[in-house]
XYZ file of C-alpha atoms in Angstrom:
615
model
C 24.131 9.599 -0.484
C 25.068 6.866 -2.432
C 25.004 5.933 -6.094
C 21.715 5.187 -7.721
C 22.759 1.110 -7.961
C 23.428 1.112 -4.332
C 20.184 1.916 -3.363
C 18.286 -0.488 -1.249
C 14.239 -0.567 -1.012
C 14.646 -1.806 2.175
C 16.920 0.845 3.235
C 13.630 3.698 3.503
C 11.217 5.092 6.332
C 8.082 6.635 5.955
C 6.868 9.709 7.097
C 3.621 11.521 6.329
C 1.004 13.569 7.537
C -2.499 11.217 6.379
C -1.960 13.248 2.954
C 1.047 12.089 1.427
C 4.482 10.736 2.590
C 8.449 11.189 2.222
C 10.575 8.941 1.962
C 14.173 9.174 4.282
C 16.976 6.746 3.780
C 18.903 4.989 6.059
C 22.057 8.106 5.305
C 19.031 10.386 6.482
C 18.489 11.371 3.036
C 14.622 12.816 1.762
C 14.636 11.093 -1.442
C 10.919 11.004 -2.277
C 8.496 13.310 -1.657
C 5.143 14.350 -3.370
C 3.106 17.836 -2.626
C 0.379 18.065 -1.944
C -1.264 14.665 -2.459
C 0.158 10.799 -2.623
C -0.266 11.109 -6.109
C 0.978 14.890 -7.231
C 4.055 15.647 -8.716
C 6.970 14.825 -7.168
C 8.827 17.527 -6.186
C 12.095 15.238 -4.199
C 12.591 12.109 -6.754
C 16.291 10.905 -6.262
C 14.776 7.388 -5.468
C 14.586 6.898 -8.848
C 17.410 8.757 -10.198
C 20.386 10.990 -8.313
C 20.109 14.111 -6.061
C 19.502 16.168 -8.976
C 16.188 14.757 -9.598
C 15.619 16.187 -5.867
C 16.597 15.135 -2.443
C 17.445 16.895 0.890
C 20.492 15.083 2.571
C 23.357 16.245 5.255
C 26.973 16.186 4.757
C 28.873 15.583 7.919
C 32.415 17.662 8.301
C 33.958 13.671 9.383
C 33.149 10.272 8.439
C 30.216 8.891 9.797
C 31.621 6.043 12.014
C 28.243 4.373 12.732
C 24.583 5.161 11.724
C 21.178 3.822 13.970
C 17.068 4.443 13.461
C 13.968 4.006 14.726
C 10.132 5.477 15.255
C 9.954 7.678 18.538
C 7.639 5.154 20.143
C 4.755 4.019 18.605
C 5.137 7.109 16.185
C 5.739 7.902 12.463
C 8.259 10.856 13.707
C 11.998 9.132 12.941
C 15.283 9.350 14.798
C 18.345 9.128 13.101
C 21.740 8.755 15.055
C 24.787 9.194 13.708
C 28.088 8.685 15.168
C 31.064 10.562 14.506
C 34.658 10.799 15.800
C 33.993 14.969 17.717
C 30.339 13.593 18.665
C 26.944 11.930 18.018
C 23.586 13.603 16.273
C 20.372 12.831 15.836
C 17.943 13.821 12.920
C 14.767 14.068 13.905
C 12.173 13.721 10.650
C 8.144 14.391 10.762
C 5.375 16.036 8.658
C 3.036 17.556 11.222
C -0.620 16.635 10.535
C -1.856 19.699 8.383
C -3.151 22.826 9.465
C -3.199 25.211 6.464
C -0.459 24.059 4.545
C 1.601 20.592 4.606
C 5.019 20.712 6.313
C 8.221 18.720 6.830
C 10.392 19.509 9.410
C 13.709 18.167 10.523
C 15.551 19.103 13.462
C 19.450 18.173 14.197
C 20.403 18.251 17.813
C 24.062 17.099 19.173
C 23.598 14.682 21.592
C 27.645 14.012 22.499
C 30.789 16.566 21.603
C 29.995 18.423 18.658
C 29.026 18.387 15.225
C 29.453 20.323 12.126
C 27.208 19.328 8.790
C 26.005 21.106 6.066
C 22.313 20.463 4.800
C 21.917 20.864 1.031
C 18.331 20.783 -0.937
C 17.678 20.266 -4.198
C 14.067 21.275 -5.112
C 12.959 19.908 -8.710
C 9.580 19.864 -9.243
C 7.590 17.856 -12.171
C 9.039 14.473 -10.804
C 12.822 15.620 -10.681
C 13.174 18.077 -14.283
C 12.389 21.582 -13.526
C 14.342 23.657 -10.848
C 12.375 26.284 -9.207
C 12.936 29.795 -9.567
C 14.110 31.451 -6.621
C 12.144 34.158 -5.729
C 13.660 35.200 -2.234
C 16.186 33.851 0.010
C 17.982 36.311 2.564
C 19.346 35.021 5.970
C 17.312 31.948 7.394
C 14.013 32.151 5.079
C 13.682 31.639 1.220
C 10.709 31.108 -1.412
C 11.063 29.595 -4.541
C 8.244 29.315 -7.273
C 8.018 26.105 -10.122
C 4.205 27.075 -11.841
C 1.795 25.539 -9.498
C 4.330 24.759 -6.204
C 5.706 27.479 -4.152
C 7.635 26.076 -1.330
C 8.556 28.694 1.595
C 11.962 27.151 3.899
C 12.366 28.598 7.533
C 15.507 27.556 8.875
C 17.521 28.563 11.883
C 20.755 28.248 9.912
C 21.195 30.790 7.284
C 20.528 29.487 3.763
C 22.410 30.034 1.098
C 21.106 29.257 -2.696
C 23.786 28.498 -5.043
C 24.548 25.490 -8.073
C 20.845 25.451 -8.174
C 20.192 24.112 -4.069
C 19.542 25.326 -0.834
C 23.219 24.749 1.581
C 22.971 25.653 5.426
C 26.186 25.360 7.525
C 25.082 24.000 11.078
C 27.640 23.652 13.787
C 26.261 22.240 17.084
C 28.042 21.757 20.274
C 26.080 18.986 22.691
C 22.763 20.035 23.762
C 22.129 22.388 21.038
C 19.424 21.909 18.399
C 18.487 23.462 14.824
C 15.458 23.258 13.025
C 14.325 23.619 8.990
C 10.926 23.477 7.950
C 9.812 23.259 4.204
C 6.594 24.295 3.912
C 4.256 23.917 0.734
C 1.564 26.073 -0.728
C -0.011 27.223 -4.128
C 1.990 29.480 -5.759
C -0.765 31.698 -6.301
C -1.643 31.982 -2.950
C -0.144 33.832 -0.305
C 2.794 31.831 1.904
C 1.452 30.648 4.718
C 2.317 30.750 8.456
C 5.316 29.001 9.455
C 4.862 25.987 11.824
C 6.481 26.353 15.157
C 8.975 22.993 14.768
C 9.153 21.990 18.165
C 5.673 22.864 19.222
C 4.315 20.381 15.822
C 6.715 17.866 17.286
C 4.776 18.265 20.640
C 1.548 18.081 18.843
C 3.057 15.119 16.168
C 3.800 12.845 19.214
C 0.648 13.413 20.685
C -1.258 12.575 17.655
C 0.395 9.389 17.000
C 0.047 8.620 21.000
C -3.740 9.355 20.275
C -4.112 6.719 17.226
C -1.803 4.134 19.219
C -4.031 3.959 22.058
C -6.905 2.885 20.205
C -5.268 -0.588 19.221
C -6.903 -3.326 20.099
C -5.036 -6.581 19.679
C -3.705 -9.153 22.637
C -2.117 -12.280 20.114
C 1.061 -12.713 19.202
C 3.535 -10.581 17.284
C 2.000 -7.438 18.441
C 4.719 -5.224 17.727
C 4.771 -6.007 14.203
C 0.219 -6.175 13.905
C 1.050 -2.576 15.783
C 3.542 -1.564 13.398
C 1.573 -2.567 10.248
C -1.460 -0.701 11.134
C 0.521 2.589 11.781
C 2.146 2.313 8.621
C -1.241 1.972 7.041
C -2.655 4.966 8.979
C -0.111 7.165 7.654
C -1.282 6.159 4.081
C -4.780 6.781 4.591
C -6.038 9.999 3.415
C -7.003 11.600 5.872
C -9.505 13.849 4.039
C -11.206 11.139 2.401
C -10.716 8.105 4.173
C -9.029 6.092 0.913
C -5.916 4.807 1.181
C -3.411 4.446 -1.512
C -1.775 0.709 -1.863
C 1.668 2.407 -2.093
C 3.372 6.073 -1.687
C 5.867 5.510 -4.540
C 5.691 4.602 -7.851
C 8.234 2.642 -10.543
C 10.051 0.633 -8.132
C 10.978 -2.590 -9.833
C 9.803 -6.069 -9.101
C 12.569 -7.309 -10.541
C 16.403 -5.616 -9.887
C 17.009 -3.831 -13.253
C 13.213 -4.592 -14.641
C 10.627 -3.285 -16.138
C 7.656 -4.391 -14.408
C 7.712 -0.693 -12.826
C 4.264 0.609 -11.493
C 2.387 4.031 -10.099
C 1.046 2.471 -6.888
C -0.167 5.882 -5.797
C -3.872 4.822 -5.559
C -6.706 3.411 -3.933
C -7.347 -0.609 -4.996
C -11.130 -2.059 -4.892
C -9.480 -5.463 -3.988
C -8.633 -4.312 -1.024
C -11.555 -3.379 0.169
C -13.021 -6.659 2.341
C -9.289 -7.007 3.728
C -8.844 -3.360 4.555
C -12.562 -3.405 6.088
C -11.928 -6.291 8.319
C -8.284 -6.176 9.109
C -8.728 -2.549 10.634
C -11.959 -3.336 12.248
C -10.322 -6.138 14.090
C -7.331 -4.051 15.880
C -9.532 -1.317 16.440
C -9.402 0.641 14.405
C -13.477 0.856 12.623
C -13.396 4.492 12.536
C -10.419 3.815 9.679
C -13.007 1.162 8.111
C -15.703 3.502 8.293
C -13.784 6.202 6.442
C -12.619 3.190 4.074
C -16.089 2.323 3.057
C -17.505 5.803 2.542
C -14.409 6.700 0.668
C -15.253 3.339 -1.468
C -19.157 4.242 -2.087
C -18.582 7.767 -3.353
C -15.791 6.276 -5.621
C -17.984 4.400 -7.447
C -21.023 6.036 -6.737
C -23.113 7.317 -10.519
C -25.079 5.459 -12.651
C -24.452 3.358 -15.008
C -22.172 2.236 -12.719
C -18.743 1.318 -14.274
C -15.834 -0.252 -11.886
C -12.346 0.464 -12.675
C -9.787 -1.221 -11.009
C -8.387 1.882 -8.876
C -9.178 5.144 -8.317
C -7.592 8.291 -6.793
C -7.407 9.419 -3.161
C -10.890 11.433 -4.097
C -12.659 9.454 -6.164
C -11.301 9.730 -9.578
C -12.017 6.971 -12.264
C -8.696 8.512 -14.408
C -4.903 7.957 -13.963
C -3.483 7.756 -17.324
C 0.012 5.917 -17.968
C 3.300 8.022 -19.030
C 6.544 7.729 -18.886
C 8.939 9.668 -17.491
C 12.512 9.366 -19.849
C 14.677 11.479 -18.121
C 14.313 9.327 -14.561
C 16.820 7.100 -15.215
C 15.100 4.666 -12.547
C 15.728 2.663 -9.144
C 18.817 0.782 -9.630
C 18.318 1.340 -13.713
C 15.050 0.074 -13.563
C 12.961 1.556 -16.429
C 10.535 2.793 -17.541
C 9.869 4.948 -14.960
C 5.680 5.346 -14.904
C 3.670 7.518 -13.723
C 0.078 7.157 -14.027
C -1.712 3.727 -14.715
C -3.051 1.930 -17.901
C -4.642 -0.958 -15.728
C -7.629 1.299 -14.532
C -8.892 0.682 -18.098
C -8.932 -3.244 -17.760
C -11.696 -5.271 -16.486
C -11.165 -6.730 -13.394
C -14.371 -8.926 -12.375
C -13.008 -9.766 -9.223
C -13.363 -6.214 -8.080
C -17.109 -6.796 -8.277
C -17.050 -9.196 -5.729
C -14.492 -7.473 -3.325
C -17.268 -4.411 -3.246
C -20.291 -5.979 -2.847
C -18.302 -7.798 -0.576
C -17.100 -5.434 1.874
C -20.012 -3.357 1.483
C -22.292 -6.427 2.917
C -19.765 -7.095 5.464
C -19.645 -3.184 6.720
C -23.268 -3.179 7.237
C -22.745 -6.748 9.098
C -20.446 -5.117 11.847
C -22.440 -2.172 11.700
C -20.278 0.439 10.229
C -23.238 2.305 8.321
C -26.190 4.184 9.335
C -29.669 4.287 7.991
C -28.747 6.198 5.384
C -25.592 5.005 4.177
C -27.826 1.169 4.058
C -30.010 2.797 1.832
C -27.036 4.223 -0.461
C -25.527 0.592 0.222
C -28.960 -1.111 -0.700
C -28.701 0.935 -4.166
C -24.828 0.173 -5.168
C -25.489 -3.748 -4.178
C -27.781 -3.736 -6.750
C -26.496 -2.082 -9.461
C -23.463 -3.788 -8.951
C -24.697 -7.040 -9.159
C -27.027 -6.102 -12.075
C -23.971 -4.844 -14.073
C -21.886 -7.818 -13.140
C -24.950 -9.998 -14.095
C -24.626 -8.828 -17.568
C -20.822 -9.372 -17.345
C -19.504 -12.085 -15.539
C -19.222 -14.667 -18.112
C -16.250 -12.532 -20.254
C -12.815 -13.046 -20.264
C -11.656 -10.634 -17.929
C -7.421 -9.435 -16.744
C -7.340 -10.895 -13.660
C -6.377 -9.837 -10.165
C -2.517 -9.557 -11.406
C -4.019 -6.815 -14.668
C -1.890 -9.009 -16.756
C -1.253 -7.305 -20.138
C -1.343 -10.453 -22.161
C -4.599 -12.037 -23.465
C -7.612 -12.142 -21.731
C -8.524 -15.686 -19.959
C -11.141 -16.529 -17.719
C -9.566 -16.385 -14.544
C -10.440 -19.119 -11.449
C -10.249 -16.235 -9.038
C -12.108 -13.885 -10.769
C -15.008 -15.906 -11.111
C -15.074 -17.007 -8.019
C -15.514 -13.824 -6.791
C -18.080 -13.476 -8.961
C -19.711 -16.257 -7.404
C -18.859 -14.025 -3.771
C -21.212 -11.339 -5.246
C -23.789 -12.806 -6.173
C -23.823 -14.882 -2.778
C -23.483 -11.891 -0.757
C -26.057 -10.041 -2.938
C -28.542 -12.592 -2.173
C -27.811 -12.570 1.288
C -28.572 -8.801 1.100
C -31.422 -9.461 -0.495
C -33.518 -11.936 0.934
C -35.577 -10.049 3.375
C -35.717 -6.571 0.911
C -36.849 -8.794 -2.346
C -36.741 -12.583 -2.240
C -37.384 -13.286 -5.557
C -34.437 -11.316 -6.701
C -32.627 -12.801 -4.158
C -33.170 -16.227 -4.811
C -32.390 -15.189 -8.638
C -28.765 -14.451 -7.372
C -28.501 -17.037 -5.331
C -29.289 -19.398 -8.460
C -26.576 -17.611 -10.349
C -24.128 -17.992 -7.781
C -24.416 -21.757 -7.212
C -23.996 -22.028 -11.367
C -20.790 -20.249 -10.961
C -19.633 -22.380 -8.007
C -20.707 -25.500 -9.935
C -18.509 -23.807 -12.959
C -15.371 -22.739 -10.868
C -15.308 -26.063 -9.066
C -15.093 -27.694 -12.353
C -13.437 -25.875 -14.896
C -10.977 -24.143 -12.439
C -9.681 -27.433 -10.789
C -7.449 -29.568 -12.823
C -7.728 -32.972 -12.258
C -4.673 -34.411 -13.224
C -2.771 -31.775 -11.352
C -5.251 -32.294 -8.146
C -5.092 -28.356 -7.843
C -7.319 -25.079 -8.897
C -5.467 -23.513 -11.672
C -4.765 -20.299 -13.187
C -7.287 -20.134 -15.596
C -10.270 -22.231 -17.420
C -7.871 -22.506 -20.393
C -4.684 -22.546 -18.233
C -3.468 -24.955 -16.132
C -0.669 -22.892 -14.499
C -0.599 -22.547 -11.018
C -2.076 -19.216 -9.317
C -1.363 -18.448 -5.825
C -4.568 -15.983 -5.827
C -6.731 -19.342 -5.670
C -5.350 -20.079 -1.818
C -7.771 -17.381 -1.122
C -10.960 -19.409 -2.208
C -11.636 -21.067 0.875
C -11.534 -17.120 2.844
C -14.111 -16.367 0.577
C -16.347 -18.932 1.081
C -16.373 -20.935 -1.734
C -15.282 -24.327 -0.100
C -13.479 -26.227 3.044
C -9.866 -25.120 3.351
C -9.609 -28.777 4.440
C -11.489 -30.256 1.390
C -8.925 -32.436 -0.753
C -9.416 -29.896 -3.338
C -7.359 -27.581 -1.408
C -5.463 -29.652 0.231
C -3.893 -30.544 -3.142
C -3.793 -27.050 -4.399
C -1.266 -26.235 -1.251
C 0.754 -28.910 -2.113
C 1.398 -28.205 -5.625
C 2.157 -24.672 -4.518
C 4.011 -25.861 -2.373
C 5.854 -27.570 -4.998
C 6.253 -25.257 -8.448
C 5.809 -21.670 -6.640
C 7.411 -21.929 -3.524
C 11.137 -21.070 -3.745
C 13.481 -20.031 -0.970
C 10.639 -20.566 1.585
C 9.256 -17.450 0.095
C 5.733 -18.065 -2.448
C 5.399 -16.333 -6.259
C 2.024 -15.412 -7.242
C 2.506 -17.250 -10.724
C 5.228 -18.391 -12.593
C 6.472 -16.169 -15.175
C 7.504 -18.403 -17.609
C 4.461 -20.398 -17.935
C 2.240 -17.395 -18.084
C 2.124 -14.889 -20.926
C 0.944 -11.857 -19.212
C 2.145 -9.078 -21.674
C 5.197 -8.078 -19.524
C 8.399 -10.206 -20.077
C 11.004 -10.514 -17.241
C 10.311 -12.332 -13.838
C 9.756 -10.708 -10.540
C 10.197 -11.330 -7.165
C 7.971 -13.475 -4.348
C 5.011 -12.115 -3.179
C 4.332 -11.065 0.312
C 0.869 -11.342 0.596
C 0.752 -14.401 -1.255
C 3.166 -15.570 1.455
C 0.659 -14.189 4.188
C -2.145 -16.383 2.002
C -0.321 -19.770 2.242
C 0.060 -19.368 5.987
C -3.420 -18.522 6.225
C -3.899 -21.816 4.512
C -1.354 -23.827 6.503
C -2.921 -22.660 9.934
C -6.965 -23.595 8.419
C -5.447 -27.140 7.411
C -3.916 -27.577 10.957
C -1.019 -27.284 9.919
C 0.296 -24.228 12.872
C 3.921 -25.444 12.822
C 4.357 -24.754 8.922
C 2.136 -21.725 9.528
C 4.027 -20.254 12.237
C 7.687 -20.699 10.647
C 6.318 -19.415 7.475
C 4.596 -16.634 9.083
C 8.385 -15.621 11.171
C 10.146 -15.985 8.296
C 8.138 -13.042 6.621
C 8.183 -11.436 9.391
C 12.128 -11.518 9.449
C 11.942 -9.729 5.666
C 10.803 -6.589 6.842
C 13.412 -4.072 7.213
C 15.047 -2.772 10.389
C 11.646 -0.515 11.251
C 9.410 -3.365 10.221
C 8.095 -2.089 7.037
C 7.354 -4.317 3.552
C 7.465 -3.872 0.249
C 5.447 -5.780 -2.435
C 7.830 -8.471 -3.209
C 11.114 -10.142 -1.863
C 13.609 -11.482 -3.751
C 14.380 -14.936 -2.752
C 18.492 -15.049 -3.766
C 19.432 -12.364 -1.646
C 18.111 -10.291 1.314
C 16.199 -7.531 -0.320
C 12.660 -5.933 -0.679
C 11.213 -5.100 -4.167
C 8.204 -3.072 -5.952
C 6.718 -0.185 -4.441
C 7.244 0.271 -0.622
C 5.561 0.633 1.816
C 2.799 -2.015 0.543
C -0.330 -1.712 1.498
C -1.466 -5.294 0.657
C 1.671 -7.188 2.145
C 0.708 -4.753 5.684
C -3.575 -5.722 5.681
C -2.355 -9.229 4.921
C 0.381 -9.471 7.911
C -2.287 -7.730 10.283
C -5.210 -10.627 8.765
C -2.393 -13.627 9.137
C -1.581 -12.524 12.447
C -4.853 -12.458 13.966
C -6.043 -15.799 12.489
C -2.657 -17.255 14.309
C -3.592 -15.401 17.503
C -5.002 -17.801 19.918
C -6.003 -20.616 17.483
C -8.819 -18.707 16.221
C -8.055 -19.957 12.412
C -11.245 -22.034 12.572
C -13.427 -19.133 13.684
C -12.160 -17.036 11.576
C -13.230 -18.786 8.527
C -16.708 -19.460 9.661
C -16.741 -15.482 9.607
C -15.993 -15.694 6.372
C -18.505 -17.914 4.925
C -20.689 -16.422 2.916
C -24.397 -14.879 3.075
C -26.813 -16.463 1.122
C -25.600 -20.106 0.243
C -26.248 -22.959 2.885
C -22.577 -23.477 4.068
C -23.830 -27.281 4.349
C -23.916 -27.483 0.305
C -20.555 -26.202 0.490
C -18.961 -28.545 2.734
C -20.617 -31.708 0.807
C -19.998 -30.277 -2.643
């Protein structure tokens, strides 16, 4: 394993079991691992620090002459080759889904010659400080104990604990496998059952085979639509159908940064993408779970929308820091935690009320989850009503002063549209009191968020820079993606935020969001422009944009949050859930030449679309 500055965000898999996720480098190195949520403790953390912040790697007797991945068909179980001068082996990495007890098992088999490695583990629990106390280890089996974790290892090699890690010699000659299984549990409890490693590979496979075979998507780039939903399956929590918008946290958007962030948690604004990306490939079972995840989340009255919550529903995450992580590439702070759930966010609004309308427009609810859905609509809009004129953080939870953001108000104006939509048949005249409300907001957004001199929507009421959130206004409803409006927000886009052929959300020089530094280009934002390129008839641009994204994602086709336009590498927190819904969205608007129907999906409830196109 290399040095901490040689690290590589693109250089990861992901594995997982629906309740959280491991990272394994390219050198077949665990270097990130939580137990036993997304968001626990880390109990593996080398990604952002060494091997003594905990990792599980193999040292090969000879050089490794050449190394080679992939997913075991359309799987989340990786294959690792490596290539030495006696022989070749392969690493074969997967977390079982859970019985009892989460599990991560690795088997080694020589497939040519023979090989000789030793496996060493370093257990440090509490994000990488405290090594566990060793309460057994004799021949292949040991238990070691760190307050809440106990972690129980069932190797066929005999382990050996010394220099505070786990070492197992393994010598293989071709044909000949070996298997270690870590297995988690509460200390307190009693250590569970073993799982049988080659009968939960059986059972892994045909699991994955199962969720494959429900994907429903004939356009182009199918491999990669395919690719982006599995990765998104494995980061959906399985017990409660949220899904975090990252499994790591404090990787930097900027090499050497600080814009370092715990993405271990379930977004609102994801919720209409999320909804209608998965329900489009198939997968509305995952929406469902989505949606009732997202009304018990918010669920109580008053009601009171925070940005994010956790995997089950909790409103809290609070922000620390963790000093002795030294960071990804020297990236600190390393966080943990998040201070944006405190912020207001009034775009959130409209994402729920969004996606809860839509859900009961494909039909994801039944007749009682309408009548739970009939009761959030309307608190939520009667909260926002009271709200939606503030100053507010924005979709990017900029630390810096609050402005009235384009974006957020015009989602606003999507709740309050879809709310009347809801509403017109249950009680008109509060529906036609929304829909009042929302063509006010329009009126203002289409005004005060469109510069004139620049011929483009803008960042802010009081701030003409440029905002690549505002592409998404025409998916929303609001207006024509071919009005001149937007037609002239593309292009200057196009102009100040588009570098490299990749697109920034916002320009961090003009915009004082609290934070300092730059940061790389967005991928979703990327996604967004295409979106816009394809609406405007533009497919050529949309297309080579659309490939050249495509071409950013590492060798196993996953993305992170951002890209850094010098040089070929990923950054933020990886995999991103976002820059995966938005690929999966993109990708199904370019299938076919459906752009055009896919925006009159989009159009919103109440509103006559007619006023819209002749505003």
């Amino acid at each position: 394993m290399g040095s901490s500055n040689e690290k590589r965000i693109s250089d990861y898999a992901i594995i997982g079991d629906g309740e959280t996720a491991a990272l394994v480098s390219k050198t077949g190195a665990i270097e990130w691992l939580c137990f036993p949520r997304f968001d626990s403790e880390a109990c593996m953390a080398a990604i952002l620090g060494d091997k003594d912040n905990g990792c599980w790697h193999f040292l090969f007797d000879e050089e490794i002459i050449a190394t080679s991945r992939r997913y075991r068909g359309d799987s989340l179980i990786l294959e690792t080759e490596f290539t030495l001068p006696s022989g070749r082996a392969r690493i074969t990495d997967f977390m079982p889904i859970r019985g009892d007890s989460p599990d991560l098992v690795r088997i080694i088999e020589c497939l040519e010659g023979s090989v000789s490695l030793i496996s060493e583990l370093y257990l440090r629990f509490d994000f990488g400080r405290i090594h566990p106390l060793v309460r057994h280890c004799s021949g292949d089996r040991a238990l070691a104990i760190s307050g809440p974790d106990g972690v129980s290892l069932s190797f066929d090699a005999e382990i050996e604990f010394k220099d505070r890690r786990f070492e197992s010699r393994i010598e293989l000659e071709e044909g000949e496998k070996s298997s270690l299984v870590l297995t988690w549990f509460p200390s307190h409890e009693k250590v569970p059952d073993t799982v049988d490693p080659y009968q939960g590979l059986k059972e892994t496979e045909e699991y994955w085979a199962d969720i494959a075979s429900h994907f429903d998507y004939d356009g182009d780039y199918r491999d990669a639509v395919l690719r982006s939903v599995l990765t998104l399956k494995v980061m959906i929590h399985r017990p409660t159908g949220g899904f975090v918008a990252a499994v790591t946290s404090s990787l930097p958007e900027q090499p050497g940064g600080s814009r370092n962030w715990d993405y271990r948690y379930c977004w609102l604004r994801d919720a209409t993408l999320a909804l209608m990306a998965l329900s489009r490939v198939g997968f509305s079972g995952e929406a469902a779970g989505w949606i009732g995840w997202l009304r018990r989340a918010i669920g109580g009255d008053p009601i009171d929308l925070r940005p994010f919550y956790t995997v089950i529903g909790e409103p809290r995450a609070i922000e620390w820091q963790a000093d002795w992580l030294p960071g990804f590439g020297g990236a600190k702070p390393v966080r943990f935690g998040n201070g944006a759930q405190q912020q207001l966010q009034l775009d959130t609004y409209g994402e729920v009320i969004d996606a809860l309308y839509r859900a009961a427009q494909i039909g994801l609810p039944d007749e009682h989850h309408e009548n739970e859905t009939d009761t959030l609509i309307r608190m939520l809009a009667a909260k926002l009503e009271g709200i939606w004129c503030e100053p507010d953080a924005g979709i990017w939870e900029s630390r810096g002063p609050l402005h009235h953001h384009t974006y957020s108000k015009a989602m606003c104006w999507v709740a309050f549209d879809r709310a009347a939509a809801w509403l017109r048949d249950r009680e008109p005249d509060l529906a036609r009191r929304y829909a009042e409300l929302a063509t006010t907001i329009r009126e203002e957004v289409l005004d005060k968020g469109f510069d004139r001199k620049r011929g483009s929507f803008v960042r802010a009421y009081d701030d003409d820079a440029l905002d690549a959130a505002v592409l998404r206004l025409p998916f929303v409803g609001l207006l024509d993606p071919c009005d001149e409006r937007m037609i002239g927000t593309v292009a200057a886009i196009e102009s100040e935020l588009m570098r490299d052929g990749l697109v920034w959300r916002y320009r961090t020089e003009d915009t004082d969001d609290g934070l300092g530094q730059g940061e790389g280009a967005f991928v979703a934002a990327g996604f967004w422009l295409v979106d816009a390129y394809h609406a405007q008839g533009r497919v050529d641009d949309a297309r080579a944009l659309f490939e050249r994204l495509l071409g950013r994602a590492n060798d196993l086709g996953l993305l992170a949050e951002e890209l850094s336009g010098e040089d070929d590498i990923q950054l933020g927190n990886f995999p991103q859930a976002l820059s995966h819904l938005s690929l999966i969205a993109t990708a199904d608007r370019l299938a076919g030449g459906r752009g055009a129907e896919r925006h009159a999906e989009t159009q919103g409830g109440f509103s006559d679309p007619q006023r819209r196109q002749n505003a």
